[in-house]
Coordinates of C-alpha atoms and ligand atoms in Angstrom, one line a residue:
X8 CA -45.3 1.0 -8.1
X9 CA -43.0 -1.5 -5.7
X10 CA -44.1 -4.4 -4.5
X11 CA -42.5 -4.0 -1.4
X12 CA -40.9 -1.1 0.1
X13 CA -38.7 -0.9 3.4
X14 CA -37.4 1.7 5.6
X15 CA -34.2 1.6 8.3
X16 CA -31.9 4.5 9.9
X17 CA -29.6 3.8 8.0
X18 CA -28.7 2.6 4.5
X19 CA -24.8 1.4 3.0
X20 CA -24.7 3.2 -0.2
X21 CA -22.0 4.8 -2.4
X22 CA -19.8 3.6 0.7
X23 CA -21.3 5.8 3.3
X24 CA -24.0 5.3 5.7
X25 CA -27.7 7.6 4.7
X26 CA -29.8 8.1 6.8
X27 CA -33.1 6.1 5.5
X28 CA -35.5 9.2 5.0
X29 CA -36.0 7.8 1.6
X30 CA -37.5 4.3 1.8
X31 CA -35.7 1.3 -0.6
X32 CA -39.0 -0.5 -3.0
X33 CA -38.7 -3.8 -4.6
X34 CA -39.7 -5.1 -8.0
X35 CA -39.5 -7.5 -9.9
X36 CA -36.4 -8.5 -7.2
X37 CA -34.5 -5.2 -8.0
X38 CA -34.5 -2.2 -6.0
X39 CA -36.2 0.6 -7.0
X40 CA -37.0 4.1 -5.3
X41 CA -40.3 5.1 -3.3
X42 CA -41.0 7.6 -0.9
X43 CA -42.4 5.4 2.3
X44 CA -42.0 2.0 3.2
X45 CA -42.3 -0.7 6.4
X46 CA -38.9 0.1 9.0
X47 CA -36.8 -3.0 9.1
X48 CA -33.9 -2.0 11.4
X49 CA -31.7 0.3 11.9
X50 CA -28.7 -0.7 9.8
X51 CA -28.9 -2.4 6.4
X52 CA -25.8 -3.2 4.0
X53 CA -25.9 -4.7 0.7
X54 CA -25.1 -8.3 0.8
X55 CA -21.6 -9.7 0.3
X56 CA -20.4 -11.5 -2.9
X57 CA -18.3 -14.7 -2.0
X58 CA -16.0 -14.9 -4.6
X59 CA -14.4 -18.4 -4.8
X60 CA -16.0 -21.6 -3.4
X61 CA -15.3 -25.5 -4.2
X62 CA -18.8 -26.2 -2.2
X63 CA -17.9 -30.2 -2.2
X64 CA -15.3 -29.6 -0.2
X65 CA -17.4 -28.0 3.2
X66 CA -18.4 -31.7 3.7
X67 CA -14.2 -32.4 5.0
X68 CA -13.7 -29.3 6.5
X69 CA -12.2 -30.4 10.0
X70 CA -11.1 -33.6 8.7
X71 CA -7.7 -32.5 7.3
X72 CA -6.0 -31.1 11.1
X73 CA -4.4 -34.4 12.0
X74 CA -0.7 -34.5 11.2
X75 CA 0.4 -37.2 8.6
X76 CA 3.4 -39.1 8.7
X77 CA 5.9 -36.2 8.0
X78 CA 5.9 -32.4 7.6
X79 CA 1.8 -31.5 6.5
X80 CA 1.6 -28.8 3.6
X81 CA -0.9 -27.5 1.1
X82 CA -0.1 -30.9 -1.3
X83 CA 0.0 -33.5 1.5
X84 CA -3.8 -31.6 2.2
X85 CA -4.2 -32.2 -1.6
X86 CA -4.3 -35.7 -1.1
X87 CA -6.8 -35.7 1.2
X88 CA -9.5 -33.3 -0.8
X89 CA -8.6 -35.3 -3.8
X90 CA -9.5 -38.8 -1.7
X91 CA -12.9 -37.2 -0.6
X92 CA -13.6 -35.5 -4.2
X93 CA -13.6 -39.1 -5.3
X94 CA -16.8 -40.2 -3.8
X95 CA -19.0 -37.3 -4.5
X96 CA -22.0 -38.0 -6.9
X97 CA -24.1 -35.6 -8.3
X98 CA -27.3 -36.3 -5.1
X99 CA -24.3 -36.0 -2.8
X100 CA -23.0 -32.4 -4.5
X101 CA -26.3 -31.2 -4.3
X102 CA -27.2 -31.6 -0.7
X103 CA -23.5 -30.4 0.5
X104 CA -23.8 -27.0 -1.7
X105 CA -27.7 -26.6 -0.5
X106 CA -26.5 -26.8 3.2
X107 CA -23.4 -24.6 2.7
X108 CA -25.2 -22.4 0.5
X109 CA -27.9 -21.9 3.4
X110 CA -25.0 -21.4 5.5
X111 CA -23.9 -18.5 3.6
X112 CA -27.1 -16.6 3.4
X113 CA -27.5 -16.8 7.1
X114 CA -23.7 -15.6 7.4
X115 CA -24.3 -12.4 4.9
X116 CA -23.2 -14.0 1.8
X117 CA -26.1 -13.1 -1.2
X118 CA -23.7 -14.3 -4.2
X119 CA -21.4 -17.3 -4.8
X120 CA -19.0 -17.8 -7.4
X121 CA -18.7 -21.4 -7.5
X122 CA -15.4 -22.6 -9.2
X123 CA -16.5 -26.1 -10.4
X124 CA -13.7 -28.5 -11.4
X125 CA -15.8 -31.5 -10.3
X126 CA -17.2 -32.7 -13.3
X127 CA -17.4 -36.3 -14.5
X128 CA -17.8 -39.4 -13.0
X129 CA -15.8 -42.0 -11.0
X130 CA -12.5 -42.3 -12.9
X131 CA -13.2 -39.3 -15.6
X132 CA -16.1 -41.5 -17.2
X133 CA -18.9 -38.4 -18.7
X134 CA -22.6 -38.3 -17.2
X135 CA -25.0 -38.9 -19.7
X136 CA -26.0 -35.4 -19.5
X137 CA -22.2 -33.8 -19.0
X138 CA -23.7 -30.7 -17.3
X139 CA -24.8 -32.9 -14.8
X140 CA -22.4 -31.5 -11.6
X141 CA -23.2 -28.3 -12.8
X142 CA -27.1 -28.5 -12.6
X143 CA -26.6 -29.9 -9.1
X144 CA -24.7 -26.5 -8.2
X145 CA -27.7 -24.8 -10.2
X146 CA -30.6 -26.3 -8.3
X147 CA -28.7 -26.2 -5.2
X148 CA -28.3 -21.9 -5.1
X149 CA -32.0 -22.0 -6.2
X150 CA -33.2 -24.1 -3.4
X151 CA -31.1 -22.1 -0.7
X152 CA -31.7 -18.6 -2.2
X153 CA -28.2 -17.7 -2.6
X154 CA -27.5 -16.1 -6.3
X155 CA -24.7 -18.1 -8.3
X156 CA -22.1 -17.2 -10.7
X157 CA -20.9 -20.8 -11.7
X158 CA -17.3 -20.9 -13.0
X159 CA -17.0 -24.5 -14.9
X160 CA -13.3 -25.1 -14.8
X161 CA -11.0 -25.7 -17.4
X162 CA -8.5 -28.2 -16.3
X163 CA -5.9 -30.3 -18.2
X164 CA -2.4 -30.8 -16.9
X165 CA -1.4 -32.2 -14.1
X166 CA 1.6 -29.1 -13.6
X167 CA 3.8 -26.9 -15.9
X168 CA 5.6 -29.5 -17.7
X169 CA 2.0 -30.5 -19.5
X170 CA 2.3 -33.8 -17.5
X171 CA -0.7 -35.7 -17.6
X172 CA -3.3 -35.8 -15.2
X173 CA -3.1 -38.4 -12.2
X174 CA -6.7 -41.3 -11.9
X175 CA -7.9 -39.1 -9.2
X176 CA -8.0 -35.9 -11.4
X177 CA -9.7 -37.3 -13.7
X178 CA -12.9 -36.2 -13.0
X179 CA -11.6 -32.8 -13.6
X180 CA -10.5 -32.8 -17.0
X181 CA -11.7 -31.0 -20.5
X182 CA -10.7 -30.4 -23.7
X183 CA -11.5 -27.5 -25.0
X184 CA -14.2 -28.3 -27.5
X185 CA -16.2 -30.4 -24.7
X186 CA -15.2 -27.1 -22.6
X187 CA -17.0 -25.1 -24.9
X188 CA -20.2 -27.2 -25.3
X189 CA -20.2 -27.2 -21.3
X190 CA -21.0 -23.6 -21.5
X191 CA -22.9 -23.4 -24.6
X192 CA -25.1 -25.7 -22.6
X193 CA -25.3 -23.7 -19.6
X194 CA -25.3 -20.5 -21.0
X195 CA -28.9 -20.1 -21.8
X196 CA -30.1 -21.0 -18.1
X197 CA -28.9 -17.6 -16.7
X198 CA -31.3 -14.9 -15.2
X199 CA -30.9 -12.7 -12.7
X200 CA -30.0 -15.7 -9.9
X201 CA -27.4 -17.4 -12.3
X202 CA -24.3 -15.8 -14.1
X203 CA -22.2 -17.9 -16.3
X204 CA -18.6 -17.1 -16.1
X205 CA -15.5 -19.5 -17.1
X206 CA -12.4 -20.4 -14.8
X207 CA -9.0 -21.9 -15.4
X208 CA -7.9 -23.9 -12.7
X209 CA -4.2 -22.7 -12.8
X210 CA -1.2 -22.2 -14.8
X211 CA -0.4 -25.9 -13.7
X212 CA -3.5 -27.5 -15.3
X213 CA -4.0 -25.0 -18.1
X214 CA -1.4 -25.0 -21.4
X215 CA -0.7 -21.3 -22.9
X216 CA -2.4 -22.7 -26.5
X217 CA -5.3 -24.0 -24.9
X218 CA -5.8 -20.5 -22.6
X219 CA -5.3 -18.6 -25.8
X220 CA -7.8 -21.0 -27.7
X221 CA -10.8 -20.6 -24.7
X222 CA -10.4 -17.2 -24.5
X223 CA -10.6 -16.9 -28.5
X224 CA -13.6 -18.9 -28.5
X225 CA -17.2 -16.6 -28.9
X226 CA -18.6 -17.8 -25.9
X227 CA -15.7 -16.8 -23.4
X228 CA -15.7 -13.5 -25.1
X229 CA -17.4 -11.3 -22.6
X230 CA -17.1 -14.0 -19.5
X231 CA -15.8 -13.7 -15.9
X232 CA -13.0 -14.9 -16.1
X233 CA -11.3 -16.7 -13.0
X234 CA -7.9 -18.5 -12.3
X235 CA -6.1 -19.5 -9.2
X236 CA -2.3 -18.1 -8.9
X237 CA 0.6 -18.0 -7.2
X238 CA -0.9 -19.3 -3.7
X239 CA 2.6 -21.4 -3.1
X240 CA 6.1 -21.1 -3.5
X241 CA 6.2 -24.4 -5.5
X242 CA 4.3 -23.3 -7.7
X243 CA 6.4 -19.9 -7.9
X244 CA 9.3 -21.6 -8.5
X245 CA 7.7 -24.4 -11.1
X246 CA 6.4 -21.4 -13.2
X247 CA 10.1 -19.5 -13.4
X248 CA 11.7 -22.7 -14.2
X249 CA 9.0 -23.4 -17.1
X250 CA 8.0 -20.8 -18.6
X251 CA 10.7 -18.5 -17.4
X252 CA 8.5 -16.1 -15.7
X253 CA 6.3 -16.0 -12.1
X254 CA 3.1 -16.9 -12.3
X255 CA 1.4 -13.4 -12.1
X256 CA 4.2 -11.7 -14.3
X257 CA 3.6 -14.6 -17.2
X258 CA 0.1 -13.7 -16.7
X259 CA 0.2 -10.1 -17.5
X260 CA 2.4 -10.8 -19.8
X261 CA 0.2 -13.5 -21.9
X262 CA -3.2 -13.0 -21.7
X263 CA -5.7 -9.5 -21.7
X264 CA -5.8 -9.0 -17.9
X265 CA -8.3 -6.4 -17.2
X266 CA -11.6 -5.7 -14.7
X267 CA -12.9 -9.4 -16.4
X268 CA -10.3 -11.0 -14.5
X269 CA -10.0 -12.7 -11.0
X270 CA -7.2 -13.6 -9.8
X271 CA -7.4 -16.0 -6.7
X272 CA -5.0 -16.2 -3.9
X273 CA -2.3 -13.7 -5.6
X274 CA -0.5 -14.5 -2.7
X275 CA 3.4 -14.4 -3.2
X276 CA 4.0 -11.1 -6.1
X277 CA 6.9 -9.4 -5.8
X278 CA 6.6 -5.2 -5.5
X279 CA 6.3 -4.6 -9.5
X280 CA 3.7 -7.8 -10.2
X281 CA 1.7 -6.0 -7.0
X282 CA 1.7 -3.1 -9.2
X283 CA 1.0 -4.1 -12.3
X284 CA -2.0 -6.4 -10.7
X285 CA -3.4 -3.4 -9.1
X286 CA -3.3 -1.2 -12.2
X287 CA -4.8 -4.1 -14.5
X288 CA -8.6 -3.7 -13.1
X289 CA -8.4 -7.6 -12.3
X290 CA -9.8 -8.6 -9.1
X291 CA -7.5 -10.2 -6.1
X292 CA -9.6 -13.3 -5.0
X293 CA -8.5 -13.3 -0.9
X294 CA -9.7 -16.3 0.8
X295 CA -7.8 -15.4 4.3
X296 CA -9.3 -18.5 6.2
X297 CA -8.6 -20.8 4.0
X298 CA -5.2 -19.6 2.8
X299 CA -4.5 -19.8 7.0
X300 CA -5.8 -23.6 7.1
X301 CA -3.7 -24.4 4.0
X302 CA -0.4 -22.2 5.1
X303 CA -0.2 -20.3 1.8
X304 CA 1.1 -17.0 2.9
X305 CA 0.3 -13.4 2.9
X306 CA -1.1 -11.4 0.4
X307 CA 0.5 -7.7 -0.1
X308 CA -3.0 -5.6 0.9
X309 CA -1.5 -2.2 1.9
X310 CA 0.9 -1.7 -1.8
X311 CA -2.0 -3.2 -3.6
X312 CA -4.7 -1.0 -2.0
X313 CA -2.8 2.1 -2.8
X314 CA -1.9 1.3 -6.1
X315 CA -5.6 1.0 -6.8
X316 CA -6.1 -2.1 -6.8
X317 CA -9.4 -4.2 -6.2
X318 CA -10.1 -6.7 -4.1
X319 CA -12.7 -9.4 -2.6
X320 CA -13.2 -11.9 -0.4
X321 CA -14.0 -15.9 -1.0
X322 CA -14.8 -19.1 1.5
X323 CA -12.6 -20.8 -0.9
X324 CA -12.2 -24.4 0.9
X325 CA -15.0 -23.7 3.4
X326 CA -13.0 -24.4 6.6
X327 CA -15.1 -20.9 7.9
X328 CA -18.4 -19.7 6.1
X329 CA -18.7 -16.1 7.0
X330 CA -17.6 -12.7 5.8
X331 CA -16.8 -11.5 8.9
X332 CA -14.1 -13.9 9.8
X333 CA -12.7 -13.6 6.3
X334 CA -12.1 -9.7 6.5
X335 CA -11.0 -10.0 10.5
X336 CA -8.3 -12.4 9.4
X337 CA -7.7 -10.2 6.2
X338 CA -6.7 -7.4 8.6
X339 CA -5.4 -9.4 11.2
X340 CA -2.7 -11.4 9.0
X341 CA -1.6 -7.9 7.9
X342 CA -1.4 -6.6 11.5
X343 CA 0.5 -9.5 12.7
X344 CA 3.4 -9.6 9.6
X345 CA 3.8 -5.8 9.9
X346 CA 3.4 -4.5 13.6
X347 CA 1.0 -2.1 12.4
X348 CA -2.9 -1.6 13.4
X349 CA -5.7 -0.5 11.4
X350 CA -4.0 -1.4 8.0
X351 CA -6.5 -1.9 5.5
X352 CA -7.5 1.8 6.1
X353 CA -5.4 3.9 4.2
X354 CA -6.3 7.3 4.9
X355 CA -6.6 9.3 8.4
X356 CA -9.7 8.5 10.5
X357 CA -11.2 6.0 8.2
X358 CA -13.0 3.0 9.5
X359 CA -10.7 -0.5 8.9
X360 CA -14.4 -2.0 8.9
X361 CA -16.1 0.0 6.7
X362 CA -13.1 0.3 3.9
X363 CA -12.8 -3.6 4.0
X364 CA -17.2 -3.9 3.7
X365 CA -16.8 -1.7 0.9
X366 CA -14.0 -2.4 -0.7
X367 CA -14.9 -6.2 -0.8
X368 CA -18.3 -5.3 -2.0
X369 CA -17.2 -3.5 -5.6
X370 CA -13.8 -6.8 -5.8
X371 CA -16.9 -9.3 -4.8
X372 CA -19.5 -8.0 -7.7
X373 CA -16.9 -7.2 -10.1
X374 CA -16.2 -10.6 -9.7
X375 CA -19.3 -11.7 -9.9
X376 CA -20.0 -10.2 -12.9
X377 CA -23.4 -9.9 -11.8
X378 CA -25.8 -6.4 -11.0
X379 CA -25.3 -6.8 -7.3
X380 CA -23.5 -5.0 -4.2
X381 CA -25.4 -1.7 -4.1
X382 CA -28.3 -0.7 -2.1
X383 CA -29.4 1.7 -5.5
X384 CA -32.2 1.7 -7.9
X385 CA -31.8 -1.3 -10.7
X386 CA -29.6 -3.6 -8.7
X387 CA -30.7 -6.6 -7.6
X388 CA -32.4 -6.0 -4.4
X389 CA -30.1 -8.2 -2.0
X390 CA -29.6 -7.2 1.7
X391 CA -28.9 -7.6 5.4
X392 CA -30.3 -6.4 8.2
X393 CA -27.7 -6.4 11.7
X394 CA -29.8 -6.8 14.4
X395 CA -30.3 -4.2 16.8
X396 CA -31.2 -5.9 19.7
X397 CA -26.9 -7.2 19.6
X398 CA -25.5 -5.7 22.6
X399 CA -22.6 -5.5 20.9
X400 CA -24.0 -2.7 18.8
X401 CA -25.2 -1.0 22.2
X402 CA -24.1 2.8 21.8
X403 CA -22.5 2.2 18.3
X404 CA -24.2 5.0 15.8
X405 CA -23.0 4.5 11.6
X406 CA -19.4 5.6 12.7
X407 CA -18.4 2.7 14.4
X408 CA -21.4 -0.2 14.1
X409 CA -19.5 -2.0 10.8
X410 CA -15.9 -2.1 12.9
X411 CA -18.1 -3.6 15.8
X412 CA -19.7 -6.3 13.7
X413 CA -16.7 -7.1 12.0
X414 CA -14.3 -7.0 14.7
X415 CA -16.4 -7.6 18.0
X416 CA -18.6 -10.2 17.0
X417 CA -18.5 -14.3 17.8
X418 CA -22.3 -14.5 17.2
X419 CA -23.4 -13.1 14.1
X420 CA -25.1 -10.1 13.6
X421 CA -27.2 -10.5 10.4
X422 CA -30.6 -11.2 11.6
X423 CA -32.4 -10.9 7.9
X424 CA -31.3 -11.7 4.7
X425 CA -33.1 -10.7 1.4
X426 CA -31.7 -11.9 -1.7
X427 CA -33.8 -11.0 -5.3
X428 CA -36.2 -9.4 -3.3
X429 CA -37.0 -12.4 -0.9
X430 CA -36.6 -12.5 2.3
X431 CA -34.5 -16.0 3.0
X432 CA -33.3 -15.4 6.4
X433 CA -35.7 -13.8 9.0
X434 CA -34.6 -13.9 12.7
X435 CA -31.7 -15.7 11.5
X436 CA -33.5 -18.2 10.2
X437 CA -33.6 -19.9 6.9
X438 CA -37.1 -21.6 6.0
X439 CA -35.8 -24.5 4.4
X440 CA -32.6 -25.0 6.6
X441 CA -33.9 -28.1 8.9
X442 CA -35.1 -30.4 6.3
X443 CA -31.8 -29.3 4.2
X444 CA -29.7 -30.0 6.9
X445 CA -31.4 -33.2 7.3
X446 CA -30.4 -34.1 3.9
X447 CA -26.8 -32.9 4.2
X448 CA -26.2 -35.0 7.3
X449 CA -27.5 -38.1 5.6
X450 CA -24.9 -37.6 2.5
X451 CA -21.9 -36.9 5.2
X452 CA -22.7 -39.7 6.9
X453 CA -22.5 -42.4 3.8
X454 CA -19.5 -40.7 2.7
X455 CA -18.2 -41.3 5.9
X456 CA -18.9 -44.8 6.1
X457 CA -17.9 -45.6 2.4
Ligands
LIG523 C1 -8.6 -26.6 -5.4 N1 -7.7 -25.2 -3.6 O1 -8.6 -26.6 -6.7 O2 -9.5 -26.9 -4.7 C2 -7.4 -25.9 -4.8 C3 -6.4 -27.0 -4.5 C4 -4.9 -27.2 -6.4 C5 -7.0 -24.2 -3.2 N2 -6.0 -23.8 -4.0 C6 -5.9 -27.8 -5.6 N3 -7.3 -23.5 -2.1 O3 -4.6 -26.0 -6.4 O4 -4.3 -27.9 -7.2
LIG524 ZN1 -9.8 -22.5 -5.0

C-alpha cells in the first residue's frame, strides 16, 4: 500500500495531459499506482531537471552589468567570476547553493546537475578531506530538498595550446589520478537524491590523452558525462586552428558521443555538426538566460529538433533561477533571429509550451542520469502543483494552461513542490527558506566586504 496517495484533474504523463481518475501513491519517495487519493489541484507536471549550474556563482549575479574600461564580453565577465570564485570557502559554498537550491524548488526545478570546478583551496592548495567542496554541494541539495547529480570537473589547461593554468584557476585543477579518487570517494554516497556523474570543463581545459584516459578509467565507465562547447566564437576558432577541427566536429569525431553525453551551450554548429549532434543521442545543455547575460549566441533549435535531437534546459550562471524564463527566452531568441512565431513547435496545432515542458523534461533527466521526469509508477515521485487560484489560468483547460504559465506569467505559478515524495514547497513556501536565507545573506555580505 502507498503511503500517500494524491488526486488532481489533470496529470502530465507520456506528454499529454490525463485526466486524474486514477490517483498517483507514494512510497518509499517513488510513485506508485492506487485507485483513490487526497485532490491537490487541478494541474500537476513532473518537476523540471536543471541541467547545468555553477551554484557559487548566484552570489554575483547582478554584479557583472557595469561596463569596464573597453568593449565587455564573455572573457572580460571571466574576470570577474574568476575574482569572486576566489573567495569562496567551503561554509560560504554551502550557504550560497542552500539558498539557490531553495530557490529552485520554489521555481519548479526538482533536480540539479551541478558542474563543480570549484575544488581546492586558496591558490590550488588541497582540503584535508579533497572532497571537501563537493560535500558542501552534497549537504546543501539535502538541506533544500532539491535532488543532485554532482558533476566534479575535470580541468587542466588553461586553452588549446595545453598552456598552463593561470593563480586564479588553480583551484580548479586535477590530474587525472586525483580525478579518479574524487569520484571513487564520492561514488558510494549516492541514493536516490544524489547521482554521481563526471564533467570536462571544455576542450580548452581538457587534453585529448587525458579525455581518452578518464573516459578509459572503470569508474567513468557508465557516468553522465558533461562538457561545455562551442558557446564562443574564440573558442570556435582556437579549436580549428589547434586541433584542425570545430569544437563539436572534433568531438564527434574523438570520443563515443551517445545518450551519456551533455553537451552544454552547443551554441555556434554549423548545419552538418547540428546533424550529427541531433542523431548522436547526446543532450544539448541550453542555458538561454545566461547565454543572453554572457552574449554567446544562438543555438540552432528548429534543425536540431527535427533532426531528432534532445534537448534541456540549465540556470547555468544563475543570473535567472526559473524554468519558465529559461524556455520563454529559448523560444523567444528563436522568434526574434528568424521572424517566425511558435518555433519550437514543429508540427500543426501543437502547443510551443507543452513541446518545450516536455521536451526539456526527457533532455533534463537524460541528463540527469537519474529516474526522474515522469509522473509514472517507479520514478521518483517529484512534482508541481500550478495554482488554480492564478487568474492567469482563469478559463485555461489542459490545451492551453502550460503556454499560459510559460508565456503569461511574471509571478510564478508553482504553488507546491514535492520532490522524493516530500512535500518542500507548500503555498509557495519552503520550510527552511528564512533561516537559510538568513545564512545566505550573512556569507554575501562578508564576501562583499572582503
Ligand atoms: C564556467 N561558464 O566555467 O563557469 C563558464 C565560464 C569558461 C559559462 N561558460 C568559464 N557560462 O568557460 O572558461
Ligand atoms: Zn557552465
Amino acid at each position: 500500500m502507498p503511503h500517500a496517495a494524491f488526486n488532481a484533474d489533470f496529470f502530465w504523463q507520456d506528454g499529454a495531459w490525463r485526466a486524474g481518475e486514477a490517483a498517483l501513491g507514494v512510497t518509499a519517495g517513488r510513485f506508485a499506482t492506487t485507485t483513490r487519493g487526497e485532490r491537490i489541484g487541478r494541474f500537476v507536471l513532473p518537476g523540471m531537471p536543471n541541467l547545468h549550474s555553477h551554484a557559487f556563482q548566484r552570489a554575483m549575479a547582478g554584479l557583472a552589468e557595469r561596463r569596464g574600461p573597453g568593449e565587455d564580453s564573455f572573457w572580460t565577465w571571466r574576470e570577474t567570476m574568476y575574482a569572486f570564485a576566489e573567495a569562496v570557502d567551503p561554509d560560504d559554498l554551502k550557504a550560497i547553493a542552500t539558498q539557490l537550491y531553495v530557490e529552485m524548488v520554489k521555481a519548479g526545478y526538482t533536480q540539479v546537475c551541478e558542474f563543480h570546478y570549484l575544488h581546492h583551496g586558496p591558490r590550488g592548495v588541497p582540503y584535508a578531506d579533497p572532497a571537501t567542496m563537493s560535500l558542501a554541494l552534497i549537504e546543501a541539495a539535502k538541506e533544500a530538498g532539491i535532488g543532485l547529480t554532482l558533476l566534479p570537473v575535470l580541468y587542466m589547461t588553461g586553452g588549446f595550446d595545453g598552456r598552463p593554468l593561470t593563480e586564479r584557476q588553480q583551484r580548479f585543477r586535477h590530474d587525472v589520478g586525483g580525478f579518479v579518487r574524487l569520484l571513487e570517494r564520492l561514488a558510494p554516497l549516492q541514493d536516490d537524491m544524489f547521482t554521481l556523474g563526471i564533467a570536462l570543463h571544455s576542450l580548452r581545459a581538457v587534453p585529448e590523452d587525458a579525455m581518452r584516459a578518464l573516459l578509459a578509467t572503470g569508474i567513468a565507465k557508465d557516468l553522465p558525462v558533461h562538457i561545455h562547447i562551442a558557446e564562443q566564437i574564440g573558442e570556435v576558432q582556437d579549436c580549428l586552428s589547434v586541433r584542425g577541427a570545430r569544437p563539436v566536429e572534433w568531438l564527434l569525431d574523438h570520443a563515443d558521443v551517445d545518450a551519456r553525453w551533455t553537451l552544454v551551450h552547443a551554441t555556434h554548429l554549423t548545419a552538418h555538426e547540428t546533424d550529427r549532434l541531433a542523431k548522436s543521442g547526446a543532450v544539448a545543455g541550453l542555458c538561454p538566460t545566461t547565454e543572453a547575460n554572457l552574449g554567446d549566441g544562438l543555438f540552432p533549435l528548429a534543425p536540431f529538433i527535427d533532426a531528432g535531437g534532445t534537448f534541456g534546459v540549465g540556470s547555468d550562471s544563475h543570473i535567472s533561477v526559473s524554468p519558465v524564463e529559461e524556455l520563454r527566452w529559448l523560444e523567444y531568441g528563436q522568434r526574434l533571429v528568424t521572424r517566425h512565431r511558435n518555433v519550437a513547435a514543429r508540427v500543426p496545432e501543437e502547443s510551443v509550451g507543452t513541446a518545450l515542458w516536455q521536451r526539456a523534461l526527457d533532455g533534463g533527466t537524460r541528463a540527469a542520469g537519474a529516474d526522474i521526469g515522469r509522473l509514472l509508477e517507479g520514478a521518483r515521485a517529484d512534482l508541481l502543483v500550478l495554482d488554480d487560484a492564478s487568474p492567469l489560468l482563469a478559463a485555461r483547460d489542459e490545451a492551453d494552461v502550460i503556454d499560459s504559465f510559460l508565456f503569461a506569467g511574471n509571478t510564478p505559478l508553482v504553488r507546491d513542490v514535492m520532490v522524493g515524495g516530500q512535500w518542500r514547497v507548500r503555498d509557495f513556501a519552503h520550510a527552511g527558506e528564512e533561516a537559510i536565507a538568513r545564512a545566505y545573506r550573512g556569507v554575501v555580505e562578508k564576501l562583499a566586504a572582503a
